[in-house]
Structures are given as structure tokens and as C-alpha cells.
Coordinates of C-alpha atoms and ligand atoms in Angstrom, one line a residue:
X122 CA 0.0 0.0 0.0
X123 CA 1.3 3.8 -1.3
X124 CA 2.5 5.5 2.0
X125 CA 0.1 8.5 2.9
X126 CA 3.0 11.1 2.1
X127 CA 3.3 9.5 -1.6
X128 CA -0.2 9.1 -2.3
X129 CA -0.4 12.7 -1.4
X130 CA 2.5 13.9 -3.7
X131 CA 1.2 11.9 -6.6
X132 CA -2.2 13.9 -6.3
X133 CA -0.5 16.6 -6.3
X134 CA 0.7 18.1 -10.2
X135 CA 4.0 16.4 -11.1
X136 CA 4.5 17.8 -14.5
X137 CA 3.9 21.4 -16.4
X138 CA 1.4 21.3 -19.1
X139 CA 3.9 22.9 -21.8
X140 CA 6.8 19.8 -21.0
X141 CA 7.1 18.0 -23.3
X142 CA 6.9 14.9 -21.3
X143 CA 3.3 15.7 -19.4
X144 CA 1.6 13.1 -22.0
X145 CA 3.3 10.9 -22.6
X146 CA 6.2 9.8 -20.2
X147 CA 9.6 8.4 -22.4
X148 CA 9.5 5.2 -23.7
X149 CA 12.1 3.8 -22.5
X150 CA 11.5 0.4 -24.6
X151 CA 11.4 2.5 -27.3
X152 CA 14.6 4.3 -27.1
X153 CA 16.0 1.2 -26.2
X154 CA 15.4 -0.3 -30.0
X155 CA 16.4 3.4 -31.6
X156 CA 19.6 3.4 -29.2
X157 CA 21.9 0.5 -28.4
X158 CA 24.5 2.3 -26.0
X159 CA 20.7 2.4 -23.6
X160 CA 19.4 -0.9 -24.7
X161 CA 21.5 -3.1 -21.7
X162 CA 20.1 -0.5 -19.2
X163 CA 16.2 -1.7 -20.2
X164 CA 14.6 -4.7 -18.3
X165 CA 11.2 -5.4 -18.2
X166 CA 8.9 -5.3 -15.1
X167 CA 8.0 -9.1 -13.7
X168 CA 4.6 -7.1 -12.6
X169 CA 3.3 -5.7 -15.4
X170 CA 5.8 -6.2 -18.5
X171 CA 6.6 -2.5 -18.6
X172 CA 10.3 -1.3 -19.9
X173 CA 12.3 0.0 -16.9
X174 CA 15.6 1.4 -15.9
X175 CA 17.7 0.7 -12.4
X176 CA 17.3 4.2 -11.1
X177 CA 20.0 3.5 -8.7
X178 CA 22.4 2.7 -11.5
X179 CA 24.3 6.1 -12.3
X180 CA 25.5 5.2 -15.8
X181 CA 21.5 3.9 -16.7
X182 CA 20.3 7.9 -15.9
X183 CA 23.2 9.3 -17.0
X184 CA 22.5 7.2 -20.7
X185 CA 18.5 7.6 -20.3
X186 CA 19.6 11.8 -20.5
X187 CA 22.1 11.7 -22.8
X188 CA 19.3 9.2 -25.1
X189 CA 16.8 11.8 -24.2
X190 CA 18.5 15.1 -25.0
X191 CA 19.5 14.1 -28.1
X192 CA 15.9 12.5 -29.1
X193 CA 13.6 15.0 -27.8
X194 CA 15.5 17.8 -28.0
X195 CA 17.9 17.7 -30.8
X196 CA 21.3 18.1 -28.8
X197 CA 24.5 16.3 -28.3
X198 CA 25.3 16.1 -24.2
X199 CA 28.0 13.8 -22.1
X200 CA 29.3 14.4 -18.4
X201 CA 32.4 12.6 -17.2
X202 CA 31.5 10.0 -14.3
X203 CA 30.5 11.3 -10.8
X204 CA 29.0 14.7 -11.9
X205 CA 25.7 15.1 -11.3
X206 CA 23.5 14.5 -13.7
X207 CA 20.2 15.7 -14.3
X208 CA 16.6 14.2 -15.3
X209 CA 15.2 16.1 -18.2
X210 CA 11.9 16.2 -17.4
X211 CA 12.2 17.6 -14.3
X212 CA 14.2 20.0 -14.8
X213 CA 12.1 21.1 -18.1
X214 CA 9.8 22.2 -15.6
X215 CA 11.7 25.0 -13.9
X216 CA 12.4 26.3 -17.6
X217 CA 8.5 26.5 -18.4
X218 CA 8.0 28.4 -14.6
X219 CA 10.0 30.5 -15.7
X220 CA 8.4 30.9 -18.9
X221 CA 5.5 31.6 -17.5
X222 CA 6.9 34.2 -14.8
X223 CA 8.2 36.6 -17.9
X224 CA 5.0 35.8 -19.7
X225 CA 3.0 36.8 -16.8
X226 CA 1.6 40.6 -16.1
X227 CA 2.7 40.7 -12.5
X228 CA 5.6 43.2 -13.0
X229 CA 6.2 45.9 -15.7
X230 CA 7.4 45.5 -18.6
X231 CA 10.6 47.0 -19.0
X232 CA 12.4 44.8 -21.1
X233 CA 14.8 46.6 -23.6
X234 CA 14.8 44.1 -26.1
X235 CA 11.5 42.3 -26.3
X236 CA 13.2 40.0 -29.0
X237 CA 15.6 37.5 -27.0
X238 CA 15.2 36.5 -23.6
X239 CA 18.4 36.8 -21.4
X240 CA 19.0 34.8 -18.2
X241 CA 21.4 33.8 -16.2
X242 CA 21.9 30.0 -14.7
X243 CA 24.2 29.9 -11.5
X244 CA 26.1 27.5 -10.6
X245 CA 26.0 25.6 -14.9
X246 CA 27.2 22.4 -13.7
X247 CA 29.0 20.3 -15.8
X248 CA 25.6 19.2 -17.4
X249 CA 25.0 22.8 -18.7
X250 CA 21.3 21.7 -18.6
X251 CA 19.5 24.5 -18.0
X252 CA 21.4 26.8 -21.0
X253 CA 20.8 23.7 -23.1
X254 CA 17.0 23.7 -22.6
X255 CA 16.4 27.5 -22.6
X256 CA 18.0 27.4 -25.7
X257 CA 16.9 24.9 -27.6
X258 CA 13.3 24.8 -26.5
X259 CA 12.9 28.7 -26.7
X260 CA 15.5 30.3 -27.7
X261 CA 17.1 32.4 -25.1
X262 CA 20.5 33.8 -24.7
X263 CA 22.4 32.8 -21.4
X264 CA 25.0 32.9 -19.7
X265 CA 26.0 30.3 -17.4
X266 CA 28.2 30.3 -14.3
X267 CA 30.3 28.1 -12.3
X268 CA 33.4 27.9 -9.8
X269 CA 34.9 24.4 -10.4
X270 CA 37.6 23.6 -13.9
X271 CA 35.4 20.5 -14.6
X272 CA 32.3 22.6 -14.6
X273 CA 34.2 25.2 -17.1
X274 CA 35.2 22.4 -18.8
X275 CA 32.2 20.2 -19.9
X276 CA 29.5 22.7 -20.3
X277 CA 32.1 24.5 -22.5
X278 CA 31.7 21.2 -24.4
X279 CA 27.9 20.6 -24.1
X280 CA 27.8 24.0 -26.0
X281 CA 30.4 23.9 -28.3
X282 CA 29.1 19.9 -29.3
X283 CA 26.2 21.8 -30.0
X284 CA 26.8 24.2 -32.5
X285 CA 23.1 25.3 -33.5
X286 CA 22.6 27.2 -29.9
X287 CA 26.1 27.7 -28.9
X288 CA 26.0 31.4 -30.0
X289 CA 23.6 31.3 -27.8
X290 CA 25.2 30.3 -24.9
X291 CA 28.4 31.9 -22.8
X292 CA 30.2 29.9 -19.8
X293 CA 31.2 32.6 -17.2
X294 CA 34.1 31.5 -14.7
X295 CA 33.2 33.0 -11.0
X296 CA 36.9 33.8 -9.7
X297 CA 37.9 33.0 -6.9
X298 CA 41.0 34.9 -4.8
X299 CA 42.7 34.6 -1.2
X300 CA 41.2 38.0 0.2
X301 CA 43.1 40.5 0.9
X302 CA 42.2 41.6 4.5
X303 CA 42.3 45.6 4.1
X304 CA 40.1 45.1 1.3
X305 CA 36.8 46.5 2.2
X306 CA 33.7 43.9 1.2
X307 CA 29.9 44.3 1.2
X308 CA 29.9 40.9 2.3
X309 CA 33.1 41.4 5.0
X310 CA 30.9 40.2 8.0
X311 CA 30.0 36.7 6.4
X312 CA 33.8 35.5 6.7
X313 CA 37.4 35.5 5.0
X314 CA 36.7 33.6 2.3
X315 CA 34.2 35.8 0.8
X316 CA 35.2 37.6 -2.0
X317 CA 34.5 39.2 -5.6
X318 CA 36.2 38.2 -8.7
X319 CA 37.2 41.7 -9.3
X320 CA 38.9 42.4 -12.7
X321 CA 38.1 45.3 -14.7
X322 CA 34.6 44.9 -16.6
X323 CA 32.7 43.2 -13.3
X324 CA 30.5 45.1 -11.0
X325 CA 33.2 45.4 -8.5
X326 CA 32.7 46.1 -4.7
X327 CA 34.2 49.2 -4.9
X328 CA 31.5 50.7 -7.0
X329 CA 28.9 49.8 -4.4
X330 CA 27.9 52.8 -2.0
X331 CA 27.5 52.5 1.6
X332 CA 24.0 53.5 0.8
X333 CA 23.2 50.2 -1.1
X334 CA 24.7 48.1 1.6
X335 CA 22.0 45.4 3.2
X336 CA 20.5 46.4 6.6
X337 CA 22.1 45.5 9.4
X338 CA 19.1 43.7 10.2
X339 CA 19.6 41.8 6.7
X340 CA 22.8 40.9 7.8
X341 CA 21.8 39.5 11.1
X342 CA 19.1 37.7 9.9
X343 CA 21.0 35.1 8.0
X344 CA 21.4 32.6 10.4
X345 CA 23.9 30.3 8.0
X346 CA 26.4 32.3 6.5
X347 CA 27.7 31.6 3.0
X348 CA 31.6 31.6 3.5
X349 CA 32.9 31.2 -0.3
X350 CA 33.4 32.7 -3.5
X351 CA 30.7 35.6 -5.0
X352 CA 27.2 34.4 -6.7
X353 CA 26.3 37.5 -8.8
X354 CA 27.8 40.6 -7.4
X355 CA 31.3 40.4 -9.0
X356 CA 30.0 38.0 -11.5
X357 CA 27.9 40.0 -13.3
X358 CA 29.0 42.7 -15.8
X359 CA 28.4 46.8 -15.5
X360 CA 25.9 47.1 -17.9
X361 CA 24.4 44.0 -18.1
X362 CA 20.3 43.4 -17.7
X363 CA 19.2 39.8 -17.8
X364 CA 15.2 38.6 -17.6
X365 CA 16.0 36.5 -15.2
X366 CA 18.5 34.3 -12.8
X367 CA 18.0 30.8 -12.2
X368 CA 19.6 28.3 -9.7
X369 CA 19.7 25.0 -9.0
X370 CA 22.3 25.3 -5.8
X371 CA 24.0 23.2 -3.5
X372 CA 21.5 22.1 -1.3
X373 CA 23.3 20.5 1.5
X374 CA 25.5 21.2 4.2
X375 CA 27.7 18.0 4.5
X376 CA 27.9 15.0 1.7
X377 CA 26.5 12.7 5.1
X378 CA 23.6 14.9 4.7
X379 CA 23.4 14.6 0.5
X380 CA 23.5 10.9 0.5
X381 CA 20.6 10.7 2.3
X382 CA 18.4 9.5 -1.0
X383 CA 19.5 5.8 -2.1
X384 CA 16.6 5.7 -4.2
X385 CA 17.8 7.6 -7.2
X386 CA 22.1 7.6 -8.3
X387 CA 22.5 11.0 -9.9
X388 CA 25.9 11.4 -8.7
X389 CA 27.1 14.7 -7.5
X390 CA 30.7 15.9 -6.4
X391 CA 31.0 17.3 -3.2
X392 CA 31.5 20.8 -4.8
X393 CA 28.2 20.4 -6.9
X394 CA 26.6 19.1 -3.9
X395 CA 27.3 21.0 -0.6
X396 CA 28.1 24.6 0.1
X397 CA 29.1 26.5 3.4
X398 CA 25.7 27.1 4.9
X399 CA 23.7 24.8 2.4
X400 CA 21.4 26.2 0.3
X401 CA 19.6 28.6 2.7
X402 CA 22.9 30.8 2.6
X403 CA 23.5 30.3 -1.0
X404 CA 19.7 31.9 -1.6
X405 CA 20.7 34.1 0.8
X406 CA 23.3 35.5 -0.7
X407 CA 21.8 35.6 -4.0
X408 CA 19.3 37.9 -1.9
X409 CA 21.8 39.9 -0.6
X410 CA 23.6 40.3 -4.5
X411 CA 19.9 41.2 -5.6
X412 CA 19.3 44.2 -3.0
X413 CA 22.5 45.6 -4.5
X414 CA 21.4 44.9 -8.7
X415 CA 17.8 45.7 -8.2
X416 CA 16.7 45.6 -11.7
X417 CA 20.1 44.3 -13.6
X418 CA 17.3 41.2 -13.5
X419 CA 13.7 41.5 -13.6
X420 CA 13.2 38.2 -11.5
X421 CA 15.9 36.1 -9.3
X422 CA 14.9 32.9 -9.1
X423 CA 16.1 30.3 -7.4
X424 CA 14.8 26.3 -6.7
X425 CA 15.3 25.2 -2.9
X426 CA 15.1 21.8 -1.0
X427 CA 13.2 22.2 2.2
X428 CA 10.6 23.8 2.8
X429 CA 11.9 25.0 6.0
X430 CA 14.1 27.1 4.0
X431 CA 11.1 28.7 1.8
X432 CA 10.1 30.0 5.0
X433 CA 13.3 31.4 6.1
X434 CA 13.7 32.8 3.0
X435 CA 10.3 34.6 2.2
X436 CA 10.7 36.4 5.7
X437 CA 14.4 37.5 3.9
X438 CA 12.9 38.8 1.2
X439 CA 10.2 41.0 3.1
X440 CA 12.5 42.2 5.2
X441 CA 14.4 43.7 1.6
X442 CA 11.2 45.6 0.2
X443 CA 11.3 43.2 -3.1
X444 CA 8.0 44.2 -5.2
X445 CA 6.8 40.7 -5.5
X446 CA 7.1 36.9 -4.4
X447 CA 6.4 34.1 -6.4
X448 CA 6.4 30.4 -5.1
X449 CA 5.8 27.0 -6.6
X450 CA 6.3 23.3 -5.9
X451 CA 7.8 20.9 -8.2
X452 CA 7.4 17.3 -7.8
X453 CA 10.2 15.5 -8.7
X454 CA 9.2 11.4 -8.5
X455 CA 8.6 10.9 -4.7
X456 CA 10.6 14.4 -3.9
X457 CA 9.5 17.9 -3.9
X458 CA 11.8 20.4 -4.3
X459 CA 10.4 24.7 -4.2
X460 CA 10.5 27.7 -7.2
X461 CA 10.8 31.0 -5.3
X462 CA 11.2 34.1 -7.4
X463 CA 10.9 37.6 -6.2
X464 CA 11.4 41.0 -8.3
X465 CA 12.3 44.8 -7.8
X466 CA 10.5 45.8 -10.5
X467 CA 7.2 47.6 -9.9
X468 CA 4.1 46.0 -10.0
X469 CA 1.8 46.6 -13.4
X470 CA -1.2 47.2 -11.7
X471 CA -2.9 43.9 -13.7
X472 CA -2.7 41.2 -11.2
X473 CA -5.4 38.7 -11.0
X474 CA -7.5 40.4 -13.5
X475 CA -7.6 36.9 -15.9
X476 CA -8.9 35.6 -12.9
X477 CA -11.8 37.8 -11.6
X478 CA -14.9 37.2 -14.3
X479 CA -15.4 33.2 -14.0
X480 CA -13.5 32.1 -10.6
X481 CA -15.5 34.5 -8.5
X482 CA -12.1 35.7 -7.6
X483 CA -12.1 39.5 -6.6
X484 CA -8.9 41.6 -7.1
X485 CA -8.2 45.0 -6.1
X486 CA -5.6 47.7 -5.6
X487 CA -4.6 49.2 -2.1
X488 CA -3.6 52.4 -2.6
X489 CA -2.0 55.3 -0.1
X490 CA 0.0 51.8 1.5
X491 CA 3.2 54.1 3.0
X492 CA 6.3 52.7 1.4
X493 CA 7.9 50.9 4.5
X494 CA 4.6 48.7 4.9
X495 CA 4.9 45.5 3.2
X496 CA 2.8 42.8 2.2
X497 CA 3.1 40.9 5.6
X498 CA 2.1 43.8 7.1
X499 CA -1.3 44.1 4.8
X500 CA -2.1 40.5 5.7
X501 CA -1.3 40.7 8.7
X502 CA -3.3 43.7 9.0
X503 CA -6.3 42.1 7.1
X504 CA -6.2 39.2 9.8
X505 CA -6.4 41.5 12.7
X506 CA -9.8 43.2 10.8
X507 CA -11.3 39.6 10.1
X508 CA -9.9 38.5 13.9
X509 CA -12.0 41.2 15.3
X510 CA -14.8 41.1 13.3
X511 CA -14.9 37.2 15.4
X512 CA -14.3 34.9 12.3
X513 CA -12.4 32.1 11.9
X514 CA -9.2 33.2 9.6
X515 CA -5.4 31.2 9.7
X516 CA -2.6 33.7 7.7
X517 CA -0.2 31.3 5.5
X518 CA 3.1 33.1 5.4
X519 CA 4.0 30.7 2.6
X520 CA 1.5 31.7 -0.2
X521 CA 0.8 35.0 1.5
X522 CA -3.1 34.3 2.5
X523 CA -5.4 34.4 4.9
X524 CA -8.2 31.6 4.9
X525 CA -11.5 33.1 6.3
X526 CA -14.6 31.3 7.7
X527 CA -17.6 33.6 8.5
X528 CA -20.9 33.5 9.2
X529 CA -23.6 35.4 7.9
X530 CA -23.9 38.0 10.4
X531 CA -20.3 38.6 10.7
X532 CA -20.1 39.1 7.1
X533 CA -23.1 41.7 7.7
X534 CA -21.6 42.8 10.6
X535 CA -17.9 43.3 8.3
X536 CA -19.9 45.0 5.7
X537 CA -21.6 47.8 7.6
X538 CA -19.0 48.6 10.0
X539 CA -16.6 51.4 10.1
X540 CA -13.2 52.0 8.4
X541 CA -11.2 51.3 10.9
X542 CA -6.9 51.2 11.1
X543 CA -5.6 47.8 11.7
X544 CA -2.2 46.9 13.5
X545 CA 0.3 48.7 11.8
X546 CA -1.7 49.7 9.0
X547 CA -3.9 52.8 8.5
X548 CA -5.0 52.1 5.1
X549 CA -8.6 52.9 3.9
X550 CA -9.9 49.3 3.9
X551 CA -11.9 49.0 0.4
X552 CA -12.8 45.0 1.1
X553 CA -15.2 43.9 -1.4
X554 CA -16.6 40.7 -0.1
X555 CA -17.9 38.3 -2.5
X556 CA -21.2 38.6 -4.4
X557 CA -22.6 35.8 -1.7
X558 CA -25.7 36.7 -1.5
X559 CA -28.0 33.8 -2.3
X560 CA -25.7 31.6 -0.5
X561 CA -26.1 33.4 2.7
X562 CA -30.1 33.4 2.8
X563 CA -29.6 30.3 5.4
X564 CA -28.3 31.3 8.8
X565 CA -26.7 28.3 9.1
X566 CA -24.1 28.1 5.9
X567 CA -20.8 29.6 6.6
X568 CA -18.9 31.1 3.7
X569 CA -14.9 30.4 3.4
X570 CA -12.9 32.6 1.4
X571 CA -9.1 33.0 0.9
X572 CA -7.6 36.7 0.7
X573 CA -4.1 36.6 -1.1
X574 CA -1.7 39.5 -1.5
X575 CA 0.8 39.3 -4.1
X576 CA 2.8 42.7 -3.8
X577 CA 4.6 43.9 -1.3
X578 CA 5.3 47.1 -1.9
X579 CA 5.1 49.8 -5.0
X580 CA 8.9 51.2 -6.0
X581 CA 8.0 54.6 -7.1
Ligands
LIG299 C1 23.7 21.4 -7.6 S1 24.8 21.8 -8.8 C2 23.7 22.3 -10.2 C3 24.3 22.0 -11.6 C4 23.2 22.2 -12.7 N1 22.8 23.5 -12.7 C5 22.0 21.2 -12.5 O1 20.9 21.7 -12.3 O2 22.2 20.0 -12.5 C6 25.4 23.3 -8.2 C7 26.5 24.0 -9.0 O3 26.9 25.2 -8.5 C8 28.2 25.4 -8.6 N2 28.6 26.5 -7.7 C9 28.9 26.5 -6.4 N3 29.2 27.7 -5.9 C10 29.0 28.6 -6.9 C11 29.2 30.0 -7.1 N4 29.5 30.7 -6.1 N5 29.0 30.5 -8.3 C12 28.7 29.7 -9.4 N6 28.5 28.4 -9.3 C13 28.7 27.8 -8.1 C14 28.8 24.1 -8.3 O4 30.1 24.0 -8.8 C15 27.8 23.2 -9.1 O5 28.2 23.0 -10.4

């Protein structure tokens, strides 16, 4: 019998809509007959006579990606042993999230060329997956980080065996240097190791103002420091705007702690693998580079292990005055793994307006908010209104709601009463409840509503 926790993650979506896989799984008998080198990696299922693969063989994945790559998408890929190595589909799916983030209305648009997408993949890998698939499934320029010479190495390969998108693709090394101690760093406080790649042509420290500098609150929050070499600040050129920065980054602290799944053999070197901190103070550093670029990218993005960390990190990213916060979940076989994304870029004004008509979804502006409010602070000052009014409501800091249960007469009682301020807020409360009214000529039925707010703040 399924275990309650996978039952639950196979109800939950596994695949986008737009990958190419979310039909029709691979075939693995099939590419088996089109490609001997995978054909001695095929068995067939006593049970129920279905083609399968040893997921805990590493060279089986690693030749079920290469097979796939090149069959479905048309490119030519290899790793050298022990590097980890990624599963197409799932990794398909953070390409079409993203997709949909710069397709979405949730931000302005102030893209400068509306032609060709730009982003920026930290931390490339080896497996260079991420350029390969932006690329060849929708075009987009990228360029692609990474600290380590057999990173540098092989996704310089992956591109150049791939000479249709390799104009599309650069392979940026990060540098790392011993630090020299008198040199001052807007990242001094997180430890020695920490520095920028310098050189000429990068954004170098020194051109950063005290003024840009994180809070020392910032600072202080971060309970895990990252203690190694620079993520985007120093990375990324003066001058350059991207659409968007993606990450798949070390997740773990120890490789005790990464070997913790024998279900799968994706490999994995200890530098791919762990990081000082794990991943909740690689994210958080990629915050910290983002307070200081701002709008060099028009969403960070970033995918994350535990959901403990999504929490940690949304309260980061309040406490920086990003406009907006975006999460989702991604289902990867019987693990989930977290999108978060977050932008400085204003607000368009639009959200949820696809939605209103047929969901009986209601969305409005608050306006007069004063800047230093965020969108914590409007939930939090929505619950206090709803708490007082006597109903039933639970805030979720993860997807930024507030779940409400009323009864008729508090809803009555809501609708007639005074503006009044809440918490921190002093905001003139414009609440539209929804159009509920033949549902609430019985005393008795109680009407549950969710109230989500997706901005935080409006850059002016
Ligand atoms: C988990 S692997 C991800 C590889 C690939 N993107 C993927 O999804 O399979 C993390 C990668 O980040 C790289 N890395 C670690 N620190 C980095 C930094 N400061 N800047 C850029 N890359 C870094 C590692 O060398 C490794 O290749």
C-alpha cells in the first residue's frame, strides 16, 4: 500500500502542461530499440511487463539523459563519471515556470529588447542543462556560471558539441581569490573567504555605495552564513540586464547529509553538492547580490530543498522591500523540491485580472500603502480586521493568505461597519466581499474565502 506522504505527492501536479513529457512519459522500450548504448540498461517489469531502468544505476540515468536530450530535443550532451547528472523532465519544468513568470503581467514591462530572452543560470554544472534547454526549446541567450575547472570544462563542451545554440550560450568563470584583508567587502561580516572576482569589466565592490549596503538587520538575519566565493555581485557585468536568474544550488550542508536518497544515483561531487551554509545561505546571498542589482534582472529565481528554507527565506525577502514573491512546488518522482522568485521591479497594476470574471475571484488595488509597509504587514493587517470582526481566519506566510470562515452575520456585521486602522496599517480598507448573497439566505451556511496578497510594496 502507497504511504500517505506518496499518495499525497502523486495527487498533487507532477509535470507542467507545456513539458514536453506531461503526455506521454519516455518510452524507455522505445529508445531502447532506436539506441543501443541504452538498450542493456532496459529490463522489463516481472509485474506488469513494462520497460524499466535501475534508477540506482548512475551510468543507466546518465545514458537515459544523454538518449533523451539528443531524441527530444535535438542536442548532443555527455558528463564525465561522478558529476551530477540531471533528469530532463524535471528539470524542463523550472524552464517552463520561468516561462511563465516573464509571460506573466505581474511586473512591468521594462524589457529593452522584447526579442531575446536573457538569463542567467548559477552555478551551470557540468551538465549545462539549463542553458541547453532554454536554448533549444525557446531560444534564449544565457550565460551560465560556475566555480569548479570541470564545470568550465564540460558545459564549454555541451555548447560547443552543439553548434546550432552555442551562440547562444556563454560559460562565465566566478573567480575566486585569497582576500586581501584591508580590502573592504559588502559581504566582510560573512567571513574571510568571501570575495568578488574583481577584474576590470565586473561590478566590482568598490562601486557599491555604503548606501546600497544590506541592513544590518539583513545581515543578522542570516542565520547560516555563505563563506565562499561571489554568486552574482562580482559576477555579473556593468551594464548587463538579464530577464531573469535561475539556480539550482548546492542544497546541503555535508555530503552525510546529501547521500541521504538511495533511491535515485544522480551522482554529484562534493563541490556540486554542498556549500558553506547549504542552500539557505547560497539563496541568501543571491538575496543579498539582488538588493545591491535591483533591476540588472527582472526576477531572481532560485529552486530550494526544504521547505523549512522557503520559509526562512520569504521572511528575507520581506525584510528587503522586493516588489513581488512568487512560489511553486515541483514534484520530482517521490521528492518535492520549491521555485521561489521575487522582483524589484514595480508591480503593473494587472494582477489577477484573468482571474476575476469566472472564478468569483475578486482583485483590487490598495492604494496610499506608505512605502515601509509590506505585504506581511497588509495581511497581517487584514487578519487582525477579520480576527475582530470574530471569524475564523489562519494567515499562511508561505502563499501570502489568509483563509477566512464567516458566518452570515459577521459578514453583515464586516460590511456595515466602520473603516477602521488595523495593527500597523492605517489604510482605507476597500474590502469587497464576494457577491454571496443567495448563498447566505440560510443562517446556518458559513462562507470560506481565501484573501491573497501578491505585492509587497510599489517602487516609485
Ligand atoms: C547542484 S549543482 C547544479 C548543476 C546544474 N545547474 C544542475 O541543475 O544540475 C550546483 C553547481 O553550483 C556550482 N557553484 C557552487 N558555488 C558557486 C558559485 N559561487 N557560483 C557559481 N557556481 C557555483 C557548483 O560547482 C555546481 O556545479
Amino acid at each position: 500500500m502507497p504511504s500517505k506522504k506518496r499518495k499525497r505527492v502523486a495527487e498533487r501536479g507532477t509535470i507542467h502542461p507545456r513539458n514536453k513529457y506531461s503526455e506521454k512519459p519516455p518510452d524507455f522500450g522505445a529508445l531502447a530499440s532506436l539506441y543501443p548504448s541504452f538498450e542493456p540498461y532496459v529490463f522489463y517489469s516481472s509485474k506488469d511487463g513494462r520497460p524499466r531502468i535501475d534508477w540506482t544505476d548512475y551510468n543507466a540515468t546518465r545514458e537515459l539523459t544523454r538518449v533523451l536530450l539528443l531524441h527530444d530535443h535535438g542536442l548532443n550532451w555527455w558528463i564525465p563519471d561522478g558529476q551530477l547528472c540531471p533528469t530532463v523532465p524535471n528539470r524542463s519544468n523550472y524552464i517552463h515556470w520561468i516561462e511563465d513568470l516573464l509571460a506573466s503581467d505581474i511586473i512591468l514591462n521594462t524589457r529593452i529588447d522584447d526579442n531575446v530572452v536573457k538569463g542567467f543560470d548559477i552555478g551551470t554544472g557540468a551538465n549545462c542543462i539549463y542553458p541547453l534547454l532554454g536554448a533549444s526549446l525557446l531560444g534564449w541567450r544565457f550565460v551560465g556560471s560556475d566555480i569548479t575547472d570541470v564545470a568550465l570544462e564540460w558545459a564549454e563542451r555541451n555548447v560547443r558539441s552543439n553548434p546550432h545554440i552555442s551562440e547562444l550560450i556563454e560559460i562565465r568563470k566566478v573567480h575566486t581569490r585569497e582576500k586581501n584583508p584591508e580590502e573592504e567587502d559588502v559581504h566582510a561580516e560573512q567571513g574571510p573567504d568571501s570575495d568578488d572576482s574583481g577584474g576590470s569589466s565586473n561590478r566590482g565592490v568598490a562601486e557599491i555605495g555604503p548606501s546600497c549596503l544590506p541592513s544590518a538587520k539583513l545581515q543578522s538575519s542570516a542565520q547560516k552564513k555563505y563563506q565562499a566565493p561571489p554568486i552574482l555581485l562580482g559576477v555579473v557585468k556593468d551594464e548587463e540586464k538579464f530577464d531573469f536568474c535561475m539556480c539550482n544550488p548546492p542544497f546541503f550542508e555535508t555530503m552525510e547529509e546529501a547521500g541521504l536518497n538511495p533511491k535515485t544515483a544522480c551522482g554529484g561531487t562534493k563541490e556540486e553538492m554542498v556549500c558553506p551554509g547549504g542552500e539557505q545561505a547560497f539563496i541568501a546571498r543571491i538575496i543579498e547580490d539582488s538588493v545591491q542589482l535591483k533591476q540588472c534582472f527582472r526576477w531572481y529565481t532560485s529552486m530550494i530543498g526544504r521547505k523549512s528554507n522557503l520559509k526562512f527565506l520569504i521572511a528575507k525577502l520581506r525584510e528587503v522591500g522586493v516588489t513581488v514573491v512568487k512560489t511553486t512546488e515541483f514534484v520530482q518522482g517521490q521528492t518535492c523540491r520549491w521555485g521561489l522568485a521575487w522582483s524589484f521591479v514595480p508591480p503593473s497594476g494587472k494582477i489577477l485580472s484573468s482571474q476575476v470574471s469566472e472564478s468569483n475571484n475578486k482583485s483590487f488595488m490598495l492604494e496610499g500603502v506608505q512605502r515601509q509597509y509590506s505585504a506581511f504587514h497588509v495581511l497581517q493587517s487584514a487578519e487582525s480586521f477579520f480576527c475582530s470582526s470574530g471569524t475564523s481566519c489562519k494567515l499562511d506566510s508561505i502563499q501570502f493568505k489568509i483563509d477566512v470562515i464567516a458566518s452570515k452575520d459577521q459578514c453583515e456585521s464586516m460590511l456595515t461597519s466602520e473603516t477602521e486602522p488595523y495593527g500597523a496599517l492605517s489604510y482605507q480598507h476597500n474590502l469587497e466581499m464576494p457577491d454571496v448573497s443567495n448563498q447566505l439566505d440560510s443562517q446556518s451556511i458559513d462562507l470560506h474565502f481565501s484573501i491573497s496578497v501578491i505585492i509587497l510594496a510599489l517602487n516609485s
